[in-house]
Amino acid sequence: CVILDMQAACQDATVTQELLKEGFHRDLLVKVELGVVGEDARGCAVAARTRLPPGIYVDPYELASLQQHNLTKAVLIPDVIDVEAPEYLATDLLVLLYMEPDPRCSRCFRAALPVHGRYHRPAEESEEALVVLKSPEVLVCCCDNRLSAECWKPAEVEAPCSGKNVGPCQWYSVTHKPAYKELILQVPVGLRQHSSLVCVVTLLATVLCSSLILAAVCKYGHFS
């Protein structure tokens, strides 16, 4: 493990968040730069703990597939998520996202997590709903290093420092300054005045498709 200079460790970390792609299916990119001057922090495990509001979620099946291919690593709380629930029936989701060292910076870490917007209730005027993501909490685990209690406070996190550890370890919360306090996701929503039109079009499409299926069955089906 790396022995960190306590005076340098008291410097704030810098956190940035960015949403990649467009629409309902996005990638949340988190970057952390530890305030460690002249020391290499790669001996420490770094994670971002963020709370996702009901309007956005992580697909646990997609996450499991990514973790099998070592493309990302995260812990979801709760680990059972209803991916079909609309925003007004969903709850907050706590995510512990493990970060990887950035090869371009000795004290920088980054990680990306696929997130998805939930369907919202139809709106009166705006065609977009705003989902606000607060800046995540930065957590650090440096094996057996004695971290300064004045700088890094112990955090109540029951999770291993890395995928190689079996049991939980002691995480520390790092004071940080976010580049932006909030990140806003714009989710497309329908308008209430379009409800009648949507119902009529949906009904006509259902009748048409059902008729085509029934016609095909009658024409090509074999009945004994």
Coordinates of C-alpha atoms in Angstrom, one line a residue, residues 24-181:
F24 CA -33.4 7.4 -21.9
H25 CA -30.2 5.3 -22.0
R26 CA -27.1 7.1 -20.9
D27 CA -23.7 6.6 -19.4
L28 CA -22.8 8.4 -16.2
L29 CA -19.1 9.2 -16.2
V30 CA -17.5 10.1 -12.8
K31 CA -14.0 11.5 -12.4
V32 CA -12.1 12.0 -9.2
E33 CA -8.8 13.7 -8.6
L34 CA -7.5 13.2 -5.1
G35 CA -5.8 16.1 -3.4
V36 CA -2.5 14.3 -2.9
V37 CA 0.6 16.3 -3.9
G38 CA 3.7 14.5 -4.9
E39 CA 2.5 11.1 -3.9
D40 CA 1.1 8.2 -5.9
A41 CA -2.4 7.2 -4.7
R42 CA -2.7 4.0 -6.8
G43 CA -2.3 1.8 -3.8
C44 CA -5.7 3.0 -2.6
A45 CA -9.2 1.9 -3.7
V46 CA -11.4 4.8 -4.6
A47 CA -15.2 4.7 -5.0
A48 CA -18.0 7.1 -5.6
R49 CA -21.1 6.7 -3.5
T50 CA -24.1 8.4 -5.2
R51 CA -27.8 8.3 -4.6
L52 CA -29.9 8.1 -7.8
P53 CA -33.4 9.6 -7.6
P54 CA -36.5 7.7 -8.6
G55 CA -36.4 9.1 -12.2
I56 CA -33.2 7.2 -13.0
Y57 CA -32.0 3.6 -12.4
V58 CA -29.3 1.0 -13.1
D59 CA -30.3 -2.3 -14.7
P60 CA -28.9 -5.0 -12.4
Y61 CA -28.8 -7.6 -15.3
E62 CA -26.8 -5.2 -17.5
L63 CA -24.5 -4.4 -14.6
A64 CA -23.9 -8.1 -13.9
S65 CA -23.0 -8.7 -17.6
L66 CA -20.5 -5.7 -17.5
Q67 CA -19.0 -7.0 -14.3
Q68 CA -18.4 -10.5 -15.8
H69 CA -16.4 -8.8 -18.5
N70 CA -14.5 -6.6 -16.0
L71 CA -15.9 -3.5 -17.7
T72 CA -17.2 -1.9 -14.5
K73 CA -17.8 -2.7 -10.9
A74 CA -20.5 -1.4 -8.6
V75 CA -22.7 -2.3 -5.7
L76 CA -26.4 -1.5 -5.8
I77 CA -28.6 -0.9 -2.7
P78 CA -31.1 -2.4 -2.9
D79 CA -29.9 -5.1 -5.3
V80 CA -33.4 -5.9 -6.4
I81 CA -34.8 -3.3 -8.8
D82 CA -38.0 -3.1 -10.7
V83 CA -36.8 -1.9 -14.1
E84 CA -40.4 -1.5 -15.4
A85 CA -41.7 0.8 -12.7
P86 CA -42.4 4.4 -13.7
E87 CA -40.8 7.3 -11.9
Y88 CA -43.8 7.9 -9.5
L89 CA -43.7 4.3 -8.3
A90 CA -40.0 4.0 -7.9
T91 CA -37.6 4.7 -5.0
D92 CA -34.1 6.1 -4.6
L93 CA -31.2 3.8 -5.5
L94 CA -27.8 3.9 -3.7
V95 CA -24.8 3.1 -5.9
L96 CA -21.2 2.4 -4.8
L97 CA -19.2 2.8 -8.0
Y98 CA -15.6 1.5 -7.9
M99 CA -13.2 3.6 -9.9
E100 CA -10.2 2.8 -12.0
P101 CA -6.9 4.7 -12.1
D102 CA -6.5 7.2 -14.9
P103 CA -3.3 6.4 -16.8
R104 CA -2.8 10.1 -17.6
C105 CA -2.8 11.2 -14.0
S106 CA -1.2 9.5 -11.0
R107 CA -3.9 10.7 -8.5
C108 CA -6.9 10.6 -10.9
F109 CA -9.6 7.9 -11.0
R110 CA -12.6 7.5 -13.3
A111 CA -15.5 5.1 -13.9
A112 CA -18.6 4.9 -16.1
L113 CA -22.0 3.4 -15.2
P114 CA -24.9 2.8 -17.6
V115 CA -28.1 4.5 -16.3
H116 CA -31.6 4.6 -17.7
G117 CA -34.4 7.2 -17.3
R118 CA -37.8 6.0 -16.1
Y119 CA -41.1 7.0 -17.7
H120 CA -42.7 10.0 -16.0
R121 CA -46.3 11.1 -15.8
P122 CA -47.5 13.2 -18.8
A123 CA -46.9 16.9 -18.3
E124 CA -49.1 19.9 -18.9
E125 CA -46.7 22.0 -20.9
S126 CA -43.0 20.9 -21.0
E127 CA -42.0 17.9 -23.1
E128 CA -39.1 17.1 -20.7
A129 CA -38.9 16.1 -17.0
L130 CA -35.8 17.1 -15.1
V131 CA -33.9 14.5 -13.0
V132 CA -31.3 16.0 -10.7
L133 CA -28.2 14.0 -9.7
K134 CA -26.3 15.4 -6.7
S135 CA -22.6 15.2 -6.5
P136 CA -21.4 11.8 -5.2
E137 CA -19.5 11.2 -2.0
V138 CA -15.8 10.2 -2.5
L139 CA -14.6 7.2 -0.5
V140 CA -11.1 5.9 -0.1
C141 CA -9.7 2.6 1.3
C142 CA -5.9 2.5 1.7
C143 CA -5.4 -1.0 3.2
D144 CA -3.7 -0.6 6.6
N145 CA -2.6 3.0 6.2
R146 CA -3.3 5.2 9.2
L147 CA -5.3 8.1 7.8
S148 CA -5.6 11.3 9.6
A149 CA -8.9 11.5 11.5
E150 CA -8.8 15.3 11.0
C151 CA -8.8 15.0 7.2
W152 CA -10.7 11.8 6.2
K153 CA -13.6 10.6 8.3
P154 CA -14.5 6.9 8.7
A155 CA -17.5 6.1 6.6
E156 CA -20.2 3.4 7.3
V157 CA -19.9 1.3 4.2
E158 CA -20.1 -2.4 4.3
A159 CA -18.4 -3.3 1.1
P160 CA -15.0 -4.7 0.2
C161 CA -12.2 -2.4 -1.0
S162 CA -12.0 -4.3 -4.3
G163 CA -13.3 -7.4 -6.0
K164 CA -10.4 -9.4 -4.6
N165 CA -11.4 -8.9 -0.9
V166 CA -13.9 -11.2 0.6
G167 CA -15.0 -9.2 3.7
P168 CA -15.7 -5.5 4.2
C169 CA -12.9 -3.0 5.0
Q170 CA -12.7 0.5 6.5
W171 CA -13.6 3.2 4.0
Y172 CA -13.0 6.9 4.6
S173 CA -15.0 9.8 3.3
V174 CA -12.9 12.4 1.5
T175 CA -13.9 16.1 1.5
H176 CA -14.2 17.3 -2.1
K177 CA -15.3 20.2 -4.2
P178 CA -17.6 19.2 -7.1
A179 CA -17.1 21.0 -10.4
Y180 CA -21.0 21.2 -10.5
K181 CA -23.1 20.6 -7.4

